[in-house]
Coordinates of C-alpha atoms in Angstrom, one line a residue:
X1 CA 207.0 220.5 120.2
X2 CA 204.5 217.8 119.4
X3 CA 205.3 214.8 121.7
X4 CA 202.1 212.8 121.1
X5 CA 202.9 209.2 119.8
X6 CA 202.8 208.6 115.9
X7 CA 200.4 205.8 114.4
X8 CA 203.5 203.5 114.8
X9 CA 204.7 204.4 118.1
X10 CA 200.8 204.0 119.3
X11 CA 200.6 200.7 118.3
X12 CA 204.4 199.9 120.1
X13 CA 202.8 201.5 123.0
X14 CA 199.8 199.0 122.8
X15 CA 201.6 196.1 122.2
X16 CA 203.9 197.0 124.8
X17 CA 201.2 197.3 127.3
X18 CA 199.4 194.1 126.6
X19 CA 202.9 192.2 127.0
X20 CA 203.4 193.7 130.5
X21 CA 199.8 193.0 131.5
X22 CA 200.9 189.2 131.2
X23 CA 204.1 189.6 133.1
X24 CA 202.4 191.6 136.1
X25 CA 203.8 189.9 139.1
X26 CA 206.5 187.6 137.5
X27 CA 209.7 189.4 138.2
X28 CA 210.8 191.5 141.2
X29 CA 211.3 195.2 141.0
X30 CA 213.7 195.9 144.0
X31 CA 215.8 193.9 146.4
X32 CA 218.3 191.1 146.1
X33 CA 215.7 189.1 144.3
X34 CA 215.8 191.8 141.3
X35 CA 219.2 191.8 141.3
X36 CA 219.4 187.9 141.0
X37 CA 216.7 187.6 138.2
X38 CA 217.7 190.9 136.0
X39 CA 219.2 188.7 133.4
X40 CA 216.0 186.7 133.1
X41 CA 214.0 190.0 133.0
X42 CA 216.7 191.3 130.2
X43 CA 216.2 188.0 128.0
X44 CA 212.4 188.4 128.4
X45 CA 212.3 191.8 127.3
X46 CA 214.4 191.0 124.2
X47 CA 212.6 188.0 123.4
X48 CA 209.4 189.8 123.2
X49 CA 210.9 192.4 121.1
X50 CA 211.3 195.1 123.7
X51 CA 215.2 195.2 124.3
X52 CA 217.9 196.6 122.2
X53 CA 215.5 198.9 120.4
X54 CA 217.6 201.5 119.3
X55 CA 220.8 199.5 118.8
X56 CA 221.9 198.3 115.4
X57 CA 220.0 195.5 113.7
X58 CA 223.1 193.9 112.6
X59 CA 224.0 193.3 116.5
X60 CA 220.3 192.3 117.0
X61 CA 219.1 195.8 117.5
X62 CA 215.8 197.0 116.1
X63 CA 217.2 200.0 115.0
X64 CA 214.4 202.3 115.7
X65 CA 214.4 205.9 116.7
X66 CA 215.5 206.5 120.4
X67 CA 211.8 207.8 121.4
X68 CA 211.0 204.0 121.5
X69 CA 213.3 203.3 124.5
X70 CA 211.7 206.5 126.0
X71 CA 207.8 204.8 125.8
X72 CA 209.7 201.5 126.5
X73 CA 210.6 203.2 130.0
X74 CA 207.2 205.0 130.7
X75 CA 205.2 201.9 130.2
X76 CA 207.8 200.1 132.0
X77 CA 207.4 202.6 135.2
X78 CA 203.6 202.7 134.7
X79 CA 203.0 198.8 134.6
X80 CA 205.2 198.5 137.9
X81 CA 207.5 196.4 136.3
X82 CA 211.6 196.1 136.7
X83 CA 213.4 198.9 135.0
X84 CA 215.4 198.5 131.8
X85 CA 218.7 197.0 132.5
X86 CA 221.1 199.9 132.0
X87 CA 223.5 198.6 129.3
X88 CA 223.7 201.5 126.9
X89 CA 226.8 203.2 128.3
X90 CA 228.7 200.5 127.4
X91 CA 227.4 199.6 124.3
X92 CA 228.0 203.1 122.8
X93 CA 231.5 202.6 124.1
X94 CA 232.0 199.4 122.7
X95 CA 230.3 200.3 119.4
X96 CA 232.3 203.6 118.9
X97 CA 235.8 202.6 120.0
X98 CA 236.0 199.2 119.4
X99 CA 236.8 197.0 116.5
X100 CA 234.8 195.4 114.0
X101 CA 236.1 192.1 115.5
X102 CA 235.0 193.2 119.3
X103 CA 231.7 194.6 118.2
X104 CA 230.9 191.4 116.4
X105 CA 232.3 189.4 119.2
X106 CA 230.9 190.8 122.1
X107 CA 227.8 193.2 121.4
X108 CA 225.1 190.6 120.2
X109 CA 225.4 188.4 123.5
X110 CA 225.6 192.1 125.3
X111 CA 222.3 193.3 123.5
X112 CA 220.3 189.7 123.9
X113 CA 221.2 189.3 127.5
X114 CA 223.1 186.1 127.0
X115 CA 226.1 187.4 128.3
X116 CA 226.5 189.4 131.6
X117 CA 228.4 192.6 131.8
X118 CA 230.1 194.8 134.4
X119 CA 232.2 198.1 134.2
X120 CA 235.6 198.4 136.0
X121 CA 236.6 201.5 136.0
X122 CA 236.3 203.0 140.0
X123 CA 238.8 202.5 142.3
X124 CA 239.2 203.1 146.1
X125 CA 241.1 206.0 145.3
X126 CA 240.3 207.0 141.9
X127 CA 236.8 207.4 141.9
X128 CA 235.7 211.1 141.0
X129 CA 239.3 211.3 140.0
X130 CA 239.5 208.5 137.5
X131 CA 242.6 209.4 135.9
X132 CA 244.5 208.2 139.2
X133 CA 243.6 205.2 138.6
X134 CA 246.4 202.3 139.4
X135 CA 245.4 199.1 138.4
X136 CA 248.1 197.7 135.7
X137 CA 248.0 195.8 132.4
X138 CA 251.6 194.7 131.6
X139 CA 252.0 193.0 128.3
X140 CA 253.3 189.5 128.4
X141 CA 253.4 187.8 124.8
X142 CA 250.0 187.9 123.2
X143 CA 248.4 188.7 126.4
X144 CA 248.1 191.3 129.2
X145 CA 248.2 190.8 132.8
X146 CA 245.6 192.9 135.0
X147 CA 246.5 193.9 138.5
X148 CA 244.8 196.0 140.8
X149 CA 241.6 196.7 142.6
X150 CA 237.9 198.1 141.4
X151 CA 235.0 199.2 143.6
X152 CA 231.4 199.9 142.9
X153 CA 231.4 197.5 140.3
X154 CA 227.6 196.7 139.6
X155 CA 226.9 193.2 138.7
X156 CA 230.4 191.9 139.1
X157 CA 229.1 188.6 140.8
X158 CA 227.0 187.9 138.0
X159 CA 229.3 189.1 135.0
X160 CA 230.6 187.3 132.2
X161 CA 232.4 190.1 131.2
X162 CA 234.0 193.3 132.2
X163 CA 234.8 196.5 130.3
X164 CA 238.2 197.5 132.3
X165 CA 240.4 200.4 132.5
X166 CA 243.8 199.9 133.3
X167 CA 247.6 201.8 132.9
X168 CA 249.2 200.0 130.1
X169 CA 252.0 203.2 130.1
X170 CA 253.1 204.4 134.0
X171 CA 255.3 207.0 132.1
X172 CA 253.0 208.8 130.4
X173 CA 250.8 211.7 131.3
X174 CA 248.1 210.3 133.6
X175 CA 244.9 210.9 131.0
X176 CA 247.3 209.7 128.1
X177 CA 248.6 205.8 129.8
X178 CA 245.4 204.4 130.1
X179 CA 243.9 201.3 127.9
X180 CA 240.5 199.7 128.0
X181 CA 240.1 196.0 127.9
X182 CA 237.2 193.3 127.6
X183 CA 238.1 190.7 130.0
X184 CA 236.6 187.6 131.2
X185 CA 235.4 187.4 134.4
X186 CA 235.5 183.5 134.5
X187 CA 239.3 182.9 135.1
X188 CA 241.9 182.7 138.0
X189 CA 243.2 185.9 139.4
X190 CA 240.0 187.4 139.8
X191 CA 238.4 187.7 143.6
X192 CA 234.5 189.0 144.4
X193 CA 233.9 190.8 147.3
X194 CA 230.3 192.0 147.8
X195 CA 229.1 195.3 149.2
X196 CA 226.3 195.1 151.3
X197 CA 224.4 198.6 151.0
X198 CA 222.8 200.6 153.8
X199 CA 219.4 199.6 152.0
X200 CA 220.3 196.4 152.5
X201 CA 220.5 195.3 149.3
X202 CA 223.8 192.7 148.9
X203 CA 224.0 191.9 145.1
X204 CA 224.2 195.1 143.4
X205 CA 227.8 196.8 144.1
X206 CA 231.0 195.0 144.4
X207 CA 234.9 194.9 144.9
X208 CA 236.8 193.0 142.0
X209 CA 240.3 192.6 143.2
X210 CA 242.8 191.6 139.9
X211 CA 245.9 189.4 140.6
X212 CA 247.4 188.3 137.5
X213 CA 244.3 188.1 135.5
X214 CA 244.8 187.4 131.7
X215 CA 243.3 189.0 128.7
X216 CA 244.1 188.5 125.1
X217 CA 245.8 191.7 123.8
X218 CA 243.4 191.5 120.8
X219 CA 240.6 192.5 123.4
X220 CA 242.1 195.8 124.1
X221 CA 239.4 198.2 122.8
X222 CA 241.0 201.0 120.8
X223 CA 244.9 201.5 120.6
X224 CA 247.1 201.6 123.6
X225 CA 246.6 204.9 125.7
X226 CA 243.1 205.4 124.3
X227 CA 241.5 204.2 127.3
X228 CA 240.5 207.8 128.5
X229 CA 238.4 208.5 125.0
X230 CA 236.1 205.3 125.8
X231 CA 235.9 206.4 129.4
X232 CA 234.7 209.8 128.3
X233 CA 232.1 208.5 125.8
X234 CA 230.9 205.8 128.5
X235 CA 230.2 208.0 131.5
X236 CA 228.8 210.8 128.9
X237 CA 226.2 208.5 128.0
X238 CA 225.8 207.0 131.6
X239 CA 224.9 210.6 132.8
X240 CA 222.0 211.3 130.3
X241 CA 218.6 210.8 131.9
X242 CA 217.0 210.2 128.4
X243 CA 219.5 207.1 128.4
X244 CA 218.8 206.1 132.3
X245 CA 214.9 206.3 131.8
X246 CA 214.1 207.0 135.5
X247 CA 211.8 210.5 134.7
X248 CA 208.6 208.3 134.5
X249 CA 209.6 206.6 137.7
X250 CA 209.9 209.8 139.5
X251 CA 206.9 210.8 138.4
X252 CA 204.9 207.6 139.2
X253 CA 206.4 207.5 142.8
X254 CA 205.5 211.3 143.5
X255 CA 201.9 210.6 142.6
X256 CA 201.8 207.5 144.6
X257 CA 203.0 209.8 147.6
X258 CA 200.5 212.0 147.2
X259 CA 197.7 209.7 147.1
X260 CA 198.9 209.0 150.9
X261 CA 198.8 212.5 152.1
X262 CA 195.2 213.0 151.3
X263 CA 195.4 216.6 150.0
X264 CA 198.0 217.5 152.6
X265 CA 201.1 216.9 151.0
X266 CA 204.2 218.1 153.1
X267 CA 206.8 220.6 151.6
X268 CA 209.1 217.9 150.6
X269 CA 206.7 216.7 148.5
X270 CA 205.4 219.4 146.8
X271 CA 209.1 220.5 145.8
X272 CA 209.8 216.7 144.8
X273 CA 206.7 217.4 142.0
X274 CA 208.2 220.5 140.9
X275 CA 211.6 218.7 140.5
X276 CA 210.1 215.7 138.7
X277 CA 208.2 217.6 136.0
X278 CA 211.2 219.6 135.2
X279 CA 213.2 216.5 134.7
X280 CA 210.3 215.0 132.4
X281 CA 210.5 218.2 130.3
X282 CA 214.0 218.1 130.2
X283 CA 214.4 214.7 129.3
X284 CA 212.2 215.3 126.3
X285 CA 214.0 218.1 125.4
X286 CA 217.3 216.1 125.0
X287 CA 214.9 213.3 122.9
X288 CA 214.0 216.0 120.3
X289 CA 217.5 217.0 120.0
X290 CA 218.7 213.5 119.5
X291 CA 216.0 213.2 117.0
X292 CA 217.3 216.2 115.2
X293 CA 221.1 214.5 115.3
X294 CA 222.4 216.4 118.1
X295 CA 224.9 214.9 120.0
X296 CA 226.3 216.0 123.4
X297 CA 229.5 216.0 125.3
X298 CA 230.2 217.6 128.3
X299 CA 226.3 218.6 128.6
X300 CA 225.9 215.2 130.0
X301 CA 227.4 216.6 133.3
X302 CA 224.2 219.1 133.3
X303 CA 221.9 216.0 132.7
X304 CA 223.6 214.1 136.0
X305 CA 223.3 217.0 138.2
X306 CA 219.4 217.3 137.2
X307 CA 219.1 213.8 138.0
X308 CA 220.5 213.6 141.1
X309 CA 218.5 216.7 142.4
X310 CA 215.4 214.9 141.2
X311 CA 216.3 211.7 142.8
X312 CA 217.4 213.2 146.4
X313 CA 214.6 215.4 146.3
X314 CA 211.9 212.5 145.7
X315 CA 213.8 210.3 148.4
X316 CA 213.2 213.4 150.9
X317 CA 209.9 213.6 150.1
X318 CA 209.6 209.5 150.3
X319 CA 211.2 210.0 154.0
X320 CA 208.8 212.7 154.6
X321 CA 205.5 210.9 153.8
X322 CA 206.6 207.5 155.0
X323 CA 209.0 208.2 157.6
X324 CA 211.1 204.9 158.7
X325 CA 208.1 202.8 159.3
X326 CA 207.6 201.9 155.2
X327 CA 210.9 200.4 154.6
X328 CA 210.2 200.6 150.5
X329 CA 210.0 204.2 150.9
X330 CA 212.9 204.4 153.5
X331 CA 214.9 202.4 150.8
X332 CA 214.0 204.9 148.1
X333 CA 215.1 207.7 150.3
X334 CA 218.8 205.7 151.4
X335 CA 219.5 204.7 148.0
X336 CA 219.0 208.5 146.6
X337 CA 222.0 209.3 148.8
X338 CA 224.2 207.3 146.2
X339 CA 223.1 209.8 143.4
X340 CA 225.7 212.2 144.1
X341 CA 228.6 209.9 143.7
X342 CA 227.6 207.4 141.3
X343 CA 228.3 208.2 137.8
X344 CA 230.7 211.0 138.7
X345 CA 230.2 213.2 141.9
X346 CA 228.2 216.4 141.7
X347 CA 231.3 218.6 142.5
X348 CA 233.0 216.9 139.7
X349 CA 229.7 217.9 137.2
X350 CA 229.9 221.2 138.4
X351 CA 233.6 221.4 137.2
X352 CA 233.0 220.0 134.2
X353 CA 230.0 222.4 133.4
X354 CA 232.7 225.6 134.4
X355 CA 235.0 224.6 132.8
X356 CA 234.1 222.9 129.4
X357 CA 230.7 224.5 129.1
X358 CA 231.0 227.9 130.7
X359 CA 234.5 228.3 129.7
X360 CA 235.5 229.6 133.2
X361 CA 239.1 229.6 134.4
X362 CA 240.2 229.2 131.2

């Protein structure tokens, strides 16, 4: 496989590098300030022509091949810029399952960054076992009334809209009684409870309590009871490393750690270098398959496991090199611990691989 840039790709990369050089230092890359200004960063990328690259032009995207997203992720990492805001999985969900009217209403603002979004899936007793969720949606005239409790909801405190899963048929089998809605976060009946992370970040995660919040029936995504199909589309794309685009960041951090060890890298760093290179090559294989028109289903669980292993290997390396004296490296280690839970636990991913890829237990 030849991963060298085509002339058009090389021109795009150089234009991006020049723009990033102008942005140096303007946007924070971590901590509460990063989360507070992520919307600004999103809109700056979009205005410069560097966001929504592979999404449909009719909704404000650029309709380019997915290789351009990979170039963007690589150059953001190399420039030390903030990562690309991760909205692709929500766009895939709404784009595949939403009506034309919903797509026209919501996708442009999602892509250009003028409207902020969050994802209301996980609950206190329904994280890994998402199908056991207990949030309800009860029909009341032209609306549904939402009641329940969501948790680990990224950006909930700044979101304008939430793609939320709720149970509309309590008597149906648990995977079939769930529906999806686009609900406004600016209304009575919604309470925000921020969650402080062990790394000190206070703005990334939150709990959201719905107590009689209303959503028009026209903002149901798909038909009643089809929420599980949307959920599987969303989490499938959420688990792909090519979509998340972090492989370049892992490689850069490994190189930075190596430079600090003066030729005597600890074993943790040696292993992190192997893991990061493995993920880099895996992401390129996935990209090649995408360019050939191959789509993935349960294989996203393989991607998610690899992401977890690499993130935590690099986190251990950061701790081994910086100890607890370097707040940024300590933060990398602490944040990496969440990878085995976010986006579906590693145990769940292994079960999916065993049952749906290997055919075990059939």
